[in-house]
Amino acid sequence: MGLLAAARHLVVFTGAGVSRESGIPTFRDAEGMWAKLDPLVYATPQGFRREPELVWSWYQWRRRKMGEVAPNPAHYAIAELERLIPRVTVVTQNIDGLHQRAGSSDVLELHGSIVRFKCFAGCRGDPTPVPPPLLESDELAHCPHCGALVRPDVVWFNERLPAAVWEMAAGVAVTCDAMLIVGTSGVVEPAASLPKYAAHQGAFLVEVNPEETPLTAIADVTLYGRAGEVLPRLVERIRALKS
Ligand code: BV8
């Protein structure tokens, strides 16, 4: 872990597994969301166009659930790293906002945020506010400017990632000297390529996951276990090395 402790710029790349111990289900685990729901219906623009009420109510349910949960020790450990390593950038595939709530100050949300909304017709670039009464109901909301449906400001399948966010994420992946990969199955592109960019330029890669993933082959070290248990111990080892 000496190479992690000596890093000048650490990127922490996270997926749904980092929020699992906050009570948010993952996608591809046995009890994950895609085990019960078809991502083509619930996480594509075509699905929203075909079944707006179904998709909107699912995201409303997820947003309320994410509002009821709290960051877990993994999120806090990642935020603590900012006190030990000169520069830490969190690059997350998650939309739950838990890294920010735990105190991480530099977070790139590759797949958007569940608490932001936008016009489905894309009539303007800025987020679309949803009036509080509609936030509490499952009634569909409409864009105040053009009347089109309002959708969650998340990246669905076959949608581009936000260009500016992707540029920044790829930029830190190719320049960091270490990457900590936490709680991702490493199958969703282009996000899953970021660890490959980091490995290609010689960064030191540490993976934290209870299971092996396609990224295990390129990790220098894999710590098998749950993020909420492994990360606090990792932070203590880094703190000891630096004291
Ligand atoms: C795009 C929406 C192009 C937000 C999500 C064939 C091959 C390769 C790629 C493709 C292909 N066909 C199509 C594609 C592209 C597609 C893709 O990658 N598909 C994959 C699935 C095959 N990608 C896209 O469509 C992307 N866009 O490519 O656009 C384009 C170009 C030009 C013009 C137009 C378009 C968009 C991808 C984003 C999709 N949106 N979600 C939401 O509702 O949340 S994806 C979804 O997967 C989430 O964002 C999630 O974050 C992401 C990745 O999943 P993980 O976070 O890794 O979660 P998962 O459940 O998979 O794994 C959890 C892990 O945690 C496991 O490893 C588990 O062991 C571990 N774990 C469990 N408990 C713990 C733990 N770890 C630690 N501690 C624990 N306690």
GROMACS .gro file of C-alpha atoms and ligand atoms in nm:
model
  323
    1MET     CA    1   0.000   0.000   0.000
    2GLY     CA    2   0.309   0.220   0.004
    3LEU     CA    3   0.247   0.322  -0.357
    4LEU     CA    4  -0.107   0.428  -0.266
    5ALA     CA    5   0.015   0.625   0.035
    6ALA     CA    6   0.283   0.796  -0.176
    7ALA     CA    7   0.039   0.899  -0.450
    8ARG     CA    8   0.025   1.266  -0.536
    9HIS     CA    9  -0.300   1.229  -0.731
   10LEU     CA   10  -0.534   0.941  -0.648
   11VAL     CA   11  -0.846   0.868  -0.853
   12VAL     CA   12  -1.119   0.670  -0.673
   13PHE     CA   13  -1.340   0.502  -0.936
   14THR     CA   14  -1.665   0.374  -0.784
   15GLY     CA   15  -1.975   0.179  -0.878
   16ALA     CA   16  -2.293   0.064  -0.709
   17GLY     CA   17  -2.104  -0.164  -0.469
   18VAL     CA   18  -1.973   0.133  -0.269
   19SER     CA   19  -2.335   0.223  -0.182
   20ARG     CA   20  -2.447  -0.136  -0.113
   21GLU     CA   21  -2.386  -0.104   0.264
   22SER     CA   22  -2.595   0.212   0.266
   23GLY     CA   23  -2.887  -0.011   0.168
   24ILE     CA   24  -2.899   0.073  -0.204
   25PRO     CA   25  -2.922  -0.239  -0.421
   26THR     CA   26  -2.661  -0.294  -0.692
   27PHE     CA   27  -2.752  -0.375  -1.051
   28ARG     CA   28  -2.591  -0.703  -1.147
   29ASP     CA   29  -2.560  -0.891  -0.819
   30ALA     CA   30  -2.796  -1.181  -0.751
   31GLU     CA   31  -3.038  -0.948  -0.572
   32GLY     CA   32  -2.952  -0.656  -0.797
   33MET     CA   33  -3.202  -0.434  -0.973
   34TRP     CA   34  -3.143  -0.580  -1.318
   35ALA     CA   35  -3.229  -0.924  -1.177
   36LYS     CA   36  -3.589  -0.803  -1.145
   37LEU     CA   37  -3.615  -0.522  -1.401
   38ASP     CA   38  -3.531  -0.502  -1.770
   39PRO     CA   39  -3.272  -0.224  -1.815
   40LEU     CA   40  -3.397  -0.173  -2.172
   41VAL     CA   41  -3.733  -0.072  -2.031
   42TYR     CA   42  -3.614   0.120  -1.724
   43ALA     CA   43  -3.280   0.273  -1.831
   44THR     CA   44  -3.315   0.376  -2.197
   45PRO     CA   45  -3.477   0.679  -2.366
   46GLN     CA   46  -3.685   0.436  -2.572
   47GLY     CA   47  -3.818   0.277  -2.254
   48PHE     CA   48  -3.908   0.617  -2.111
   49ARG     CA   49  -4.077   0.718  -2.437
   50ARG     CA   50  -4.280   0.396  -2.437
   51GLU     CA   51  -4.363   0.377  -2.065
   52PRO     CA   52  -4.301   0.721  -1.910
   53GLU     CA   53  -4.517   0.659  -1.602
   54LEU     CA   54  -4.340   0.327  -1.526
   55VAL     CA   55  -3.990   0.467  -1.566
   56TRP     CA   56  -4.065   0.799  -1.393
   57SER     CA   57  -4.220   0.626  -1.089
   58TRP     CA   58  -3.919   0.390  -1.064
   59TYR     CA   59  -3.677   0.684  -1.055
   60GLN     CA   60  -3.901   0.870  -0.811
   61TRP     CA   61  -3.897   0.560  -0.586
   62ARG     CA   62  -3.516   0.536  -0.614
   63ARG     CA   63  -3.473   0.911  -0.549
   64ARG     CA   64  -3.687   0.895  -0.232
   65LYS     CA   65  -3.499   0.583  -0.116
   66MET     CA   66  -3.164   0.754  -0.176
   67GLY     CA   67  -3.292   1.046   0.030
   68GLU     CA   68  -3.367   0.808   0.319
   69VAL     CA   69  -3.025   0.636   0.326
   70ALA     CA   70  -2.693   0.769   0.448
   71PRO     CA   71  -2.331   0.740   0.341
   72ASN     CA   72  -2.162   0.429   0.483
   73PRO     CA   73  -1.806   0.386   0.622
   74ALA     CA   74  -1.679   0.332   0.266
   75HIS     CA   75  -1.794   0.679   0.155
   76TYR     CA   76  -1.647   0.837   0.469
   77ALA     CA   77  -1.316   0.654   0.424
   78ILE     CA   78  -1.294   0.781   0.066
   79ALA     CA   79  -1.365   1.136   0.186
   80GLU     CA   80  -1.095   1.093   0.456
   81LEU     CA   81  -0.836   1.016   0.187
   82GLU     CA   82  -0.845   1.386   0.094
   83ARG     CA   83  -0.672   1.458   0.426
   84LEU     CA   84  -0.394   1.210   0.355
   85ILE     CA   85  -0.322   1.243  -0.018
   86PRO     CA   86  -0.252   1.576  -0.189
   87ARG     CA   87  -0.517   1.538  -0.460
   88VAL     CA   88  -0.811   1.294  -0.469
   89THR     CA   89  -1.067   1.281  -0.752
   90VAL     CA   90  -1.375   1.062  -0.712
   91VAL     CA   91  -1.510   0.937  -1.046
   92THR     CA   92  -1.841   0.766  -0.980
   93GLN     CA   93  -2.092   0.576  -1.193
   94ASN     CA   94  -2.346   0.622  -0.914
   95ILE     CA   95  -2.625   0.879  -0.918
   96ASP     CA   96  -2.701   0.876  -0.544
   97GLY     CA   97  -2.490   1.175  -0.429
   98LEU     CA   98  -2.353   0.982  -0.128
   99HIS     CA   99  -1.988   1.068  -0.196
  100GLN     CA  100  -2.069   1.438  -0.172
  101ARG     CA  101  -2.279   1.383   0.141
  102ALA     CA  102  -1.983   1.202   0.301
  103GLY     CA  103  -1.759   1.503   0.235
  104SER     CA  104  -1.573   1.421  -0.087
  105SER     CA  105  -1.510   1.757  -0.251
  106ASP     CA  106  -1.405   1.661  -0.606
  107VAL     CA  107  -1.665   1.423  -0.750
  108LEU     CA  108  -1.727   1.353  -1.120
  109GLU     CA  109  -2.072   1.195  -1.178
  110LEU     CA  110  -2.027   1.001  -1.503
  111HIS     CA  111  -2.390   0.888  -1.521
  112GLY     CA  112  -2.559   1.199  -1.385
  113SER     CA  113  -2.758   1.256  -1.069
  114ILE     CA  114  -3.098   1.132  -0.955
  115VAL     CA  115  -3.173   1.463  -0.785
  116ARG     CA  116  -3.139   1.659  -1.109
  117PHE     CA  117  -3.399   1.664  -1.388
  118LYS     CA  118  -3.399   1.780  -1.749
  119CYS     CA  119  -3.633   1.832  -2.042
  120PHE     CA  120  -3.681   1.506  -2.240
  121ALA     CA  121  -3.688   1.710  -2.561
  122GLY     CA  122  -3.362   1.876  -2.458
  123CYS     CA  123  -3.507   2.219  -2.536
  124ARG     CA  124  -3.252   2.390  -2.307
  125GLY     CA  125  -2.922   2.275  -2.163
  126ASP     CA  126  -2.988   2.370  -1.804
  127PRO     CA  127  -3.156   2.143  -1.545
  128THR     CA  128  -3.534   2.164  -1.531
  129PRO     CA  129  -3.684   2.234  -1.187
  130VAL     CA  130  -3.965   2.004  -1.077
  131PRO     CA  131  -4.216   2.180  -0.848
  132PRO     CA  132  -4.229   2.024  -0.495
  133PRO     CA  133  -4.585   1.886  -0.524
  134LEU     CA  134  -4.476   1.687  -0.831
  135LEU     CA  135  -4.159   1.573  -0.654
  136GLU     CA  136  -4.380   1.408  -0.392
  137SER     CA  137  -4.623   1.251  -0.635
  138ASP     CA  138  -4.559   1.004  -0.918
  139GLU     CA  139  -4.743   1.232  -1.159
  140LEU     CA  140  -4.542   1.307  -1.474
  141ALA     CA  141  -4.385   1.653  -1.489
  142HIS     CA  142  -4.366   1.873  -1.797
  143CYS     CA  143  -4.101   2.120  -1.910
  144PRO     CA  144  -4.213   2.476  -1.828
  145HIS     CA  145  -4.051   2.599  -2.151
  146CYS     CA  146  -4.174   2.357  -2.417
  147GLY     CA  147  -4.423   2.127  -2.246
  148ALA     CA  148  -4.228   1.807  -2.316
  149LEU     CA  149  -4.192   1.544  -2.043
  150VAL     CA  150  -3.928   1.597  -1.773
  151ARG     CA  151  -3.684   1.309  -1.715
  152PRO     CA  152  -3.413   1.229  -1.460
  153ASP     CA  153  -3.078   1.387  -1.548
  154VAL     CA  154  -2.904   1.049  -1.565
  155VAL     CA  155  -2.724   0.876  -1.852
  156TRP     CA  156  -2.935   0.589  -1.992
  157PHE     CA  157  -2.804   0.310  -2.211
  158ASN     CA  158  -2.709   0.419  -2.563
  159GLU     CA  159  -2.686   0.779  -2.445
  160ARG     CA  160  -2.362   0.974  -2.448
  161LEU     CA  161  -2.201   1.059  -2.118
  162PRO     CA  162  -2.185   1.434  -2.050
  163ALA     CA  163  -1.892   1.544  -2.268
  164ALA     CA  164  -1.731   1.779  -2.016
  165VAL     CA  165  -1.752   1.522  -1.734
  166TRP     CA  166  -1.612   1.246  -1.957
  167GLU     CA  167  -1.323   1.467  -2.069
  168MET     CA  168  -1.232   1.543  -1.706
  169ALA     CA  169  -1.264   1.177  -1.603
  170ALA     CA  170  -1.048   1.054  -1.890
  171GLY     CA  171  -0.804   1.336  -1.814
  172VAL     CA  172  -0.750   1.230  -1.453
  173ALA     CA  173  -0.734   0.861  -1.550
  174VAL     CA  174  -0.442   0.922  -1.784
  175THR     CA  175  -0.252   1.146  -1.542
  176CYS     CA  176  -0.311   1.003  -1.193
  177ASP     CA  177  -0.041   0.797  -1.024
  178ALA     CA  178  -0.284   0.564  -0.848
  179MET     CA  179  -0.644   0.447  -0.891
  180LEU     CA  180  -0.862   0.283  -0.626
  181ILE     CA  181  -1.144   0.085  -0.795
  182VAL     CA  182  -1.435   0.025  -0.557
  183GLY     CA  183  -1.756  -0.176  -0.604
  184THR     CA  184  -1.793  -0.198  -0.979
  185SER     CA  185  -1.850  -0.499  -1.203
  186GLY     CA  186  -1.646  -0.323  -1.471
  187VAL     CA  187  -1.883  -0.407  -1.757
  188VAL     CA  188  -2.045  -0.074  -1.844
  189GLU     CA  189  -1.861   0.126  -2.110
  190PRO     CA  190  -1.713   0.373  -2.157
  191ALA     CA  191  -1.674   0.407  -1.775
  192ALA     CA  192  -1.509   0.064  -1.742
  193SER     CA  193  -1.228   0.179  -1.972
  194LEU     CA  194  -1.103   0.437  -1.723
  195PRO     CA  195  -0.906   0.180  -1.516
  196LYS     CA  196  -0.753   0.053  -1.840
  197TYR     CA  197  -0.641   0.408  -1.929
  198ALA     CA  198  -0.484   0.440  -1.583
  199ALA     CA  199  -0.309   0.102  -1.602
  200HIS     CA  200  -0.182   0.183  -1.951
  201GLN     CA  201   0.001   0.493  -1.827
  202GLY     CA  202   0.154   0.311  -1.533
  203ALA     CA  203  -0.075   0.409  -1.246
  204PHE     CA  204  -0.087   0.176  -0.945
  205LEU     CA  205  -0.429   0.006  -0.937
  206VAL     CA  206  -0.600  -0.130  -0.625
  207GLU     CA  207  -0.943  -0.299  -0.657
  208VAL     CA  208  -1.187  -0.344  -0.368
  209ASN     CA  209  -1.467  -0.593  -0.435
  210PRO     CA  210  -1.601  -0.911  -0.269
  211GLU     CA  211  -1.567  -1.082  -0.606
  212GLU     CA  212  -1.333  -1.101  -0.903
  213THR     CA  213  -1.428  -0.874  -1.194
  214PRO     CA  214  -1.294  -0.814  -1.548
  215LEU     CA  215  -1.082  -0.538  -1.390
  216THR     CA  216  -0.908  -0.778  -1.150
  217ALA     CA  217  -0.671  -0.883  -1.427
  218ILE     CA  218  -0.530  -0.530  -1.460
  219ALA     CA  219  -0.528  -0.444  -1.087
  220ASP     CA  220  -0.192  -0.457  -0.910
  221VAL     CA  221  -0.371  -0.554  -0.589
  222THR     CA  222  -0.726  -0.677  -0.529
  223LEU     CA  223  -0.861  -0.652  -0.174
  224TYR     CA  224  -1.148  -0.901  -0.156
  225GLY     CA  225  -1.418  -0.782   0.077
  226ARG     CA  226  -1.694  -0.532   0.133
  227ALA     CA  227  -1.601  -0.167   0.083
  228GLY     CA  228  -1.746  -0.062   0.420
  229GLU     CA  229  -1.502  -0.298   0.595
  230VAL     CA  230  -1.197  -0.284   0.366
  231LEU     CA  231  -1.172   0.092   0.306
  232PRO     CA  232  -1.158   0.212   0.669
  233ARG     CA  233  -0.877  -0.038   0.730
  234LEU     CA  234  -0.700   0.078   0.414
  235VAL     CA  235  -0.722   0.442   0.524
  236GLU     CA  236  -0.574   0.350   0.865
  237ARG     CA  237  -0.282   0.170   0.691
  238ILE     CA  238  -0.220   0.474   0.473
  239ARG     CA  239  -0.237   0.703   0.776
  240ALA     CA  240   0.015   0.485   0.961
  241LEU     CA  241   0.251   0.484   0.662
  242LYS     CA  242   0.239   0.862   0.643
  243SER     CA  243   0.282   0.931   1.013
  244BV8     C1  244  -2.288   0.473  -2.462
  244BV8     C2  245  -2.827   0.477  -1.549
  244BV8     C3  246  -2.270   0.537  -2.686
  244BV8     C4  247  -2.828   0.558  -1.429
  244BV8     C5  248  -2.660   0.325  -1.625
  244BV8     C6  249  -2.164  -0.418  -2.596
  244BV8     C7  250  -2.037  -0.420  -2.543
  244BV8     C8  251  -1.987  -0.312  -2.474
  244BV8     C9  252  -2.064  -0.198  -2.456
  244BV8    C10  253  -2.190  -0.196  -2.507
  244BV8    C11  254  -2.241  -0.304  -2.577
  244BV8     N1  255  -2.366  -0.273  -2.615
  244BV8    C12  256  -2.398  -0.147  -2.571
  244BV8    C13  257  -2.291  -0.100  -2.507
  244BV8    C14  258  -2.275   0.034  -2.446
  244BV8    C15  259  -2.341   0.035  -2.308
  244BV8    C16  260  -2.282  -0.072  -2.219
  244BV8     O1  261  -2.175  -0.054  -2.165
  244BV8     N2  262  -2.353  -0.184  -2.205
  244BV8    C17  263  -2.299  -0.292  -2.126
  244BV8    C18  264  -2.394  -0.326  -2.009
  244BV8    C19  265  -2.280  -0.413  -2.218
  244BV8     N3  266  -2.307   0.165  -2.255
  244BV8    C20  267  -2.386   0.269  -2.281
  244BV8     O2  268  -2.493   0.262  -2.339
  244BV8    C21  269  -2.333   0.405  -2.236
  244BV8     N4  270  -2.347   0.497  -2.345
  244BV8     O3  271  -2.215   0.379  -2.482
  244BV8     O4  272  -2.324   0.563  -2.557
  244BV8    C22  273  -2.307   0.648  -2.776
  244BV8    C23  274  -2.209   0.702  -2.855
  244BV8    C24  275  -2.245   0.802  -2.944
  244BV8    C25  276  -2.376   0.849  -2.949
  244BV8    C26  277  -2.473   0.793  -2.865
  244BV8    C27  278  -2.440   0.692  -2.780
  244BV8    C28  279  -2.415   0.456  -2.118
  244BV8    C29  280  -2.388   0.370  -1.998
  244BV8    C30  281  -2.461   0.426  -1.876
  244BV8    C31  282  -2.585   0.347  -1.855
  244BV8     N5  283  -2.653   0.393  -1.735
  244BV8     N6  284  -2.739   0.362  -1.528
  244BV8    C32  285  -2.897   0.477  -1.321
  244BV8     O5  286  -3.019   0.457  -1.333
  244BV8     O6  287  -2.827   0.441  -1.226
  244BV8     S1  288  -2.569   0.185  -1.608
  244BV8    C33  289  -2.556   0.129  -1.449
  244BV8     O7  290  -2.439   0.045  -1.454
  244BV8    C34  291  -2.525   0.231  -1.341
  244BV8     O8  292  -2.485   0.357  -1.386
  244BV8    C35  293  -2.407   0.163  -1.270
  244BV8     O9  294  -2.336   0.248  -1.195
  244BV8    C36  295  -2.335   0.112  -1.387
  244BV8    C37  296  -2.221   0.017  -1.365
  244BV8    O10  297  -2.266  -0.085  -1.279
  244BV8     P1  298  -2.187  -0.101  -1.140
  244BV8    O11  299  -2.187   0.032  -1.072
  244BV8    O12  300  -2.056  -0.165  -1.164
  244BV8    O13  301  -2.286  -0.194  -1.059
  244BV8     P2  302  -2.302  -0.353  -1.073
  244BV8    O14  303  -2.428  -0.390  -1.002
  244BV8    O15  304  -2.281  -0.393  -1.214
  244BV8    O16  305  -2.178  -0.413  -0.990
  244BV8    C38  306  -2.173  -0.393  -0.850
  244BV8    C39  307  -2.036  -0.443  -0.804
  244BV8    O17  308  -2.024  -0.417  -0.664
  244BV8    C40  309  -2.016  -0.593  -0.822
  244BV8    O18  310  -1.888  -0.618  -0.875
  244BV8    C41  311  -2.025  -0.648  -0.679
  244BV8    O19  312  -1.940  -0.761  -0.661
  244BV8    C42  313  -1.975  -0.532  -0.598
  244BV8     N7  314  -2.022  -0.525  -0.461
  244BV8    C43  315  -2.137  -0.571  -0.409
  244BV8     N8  316  -2.142  -0.541  -0.277
  244BV8    C44  317  -2.027  -0.473  -0.248
  244BV8    C45  318  -1.951  -0.462  -0.365
  244BV8     N9  319  -1.831  -0.402  -0.369
  244BV8    C46  320  -1.785  -0.350  -0.253
  244BV8    N10  321  -1.852  -0.354  -0.136
  244BV8    C47  322  -1.973  -0.415  -0.130
  244BV8    N11  323  -2.039  -0.421  -0.012
   0.00000   0.00000   0.00000
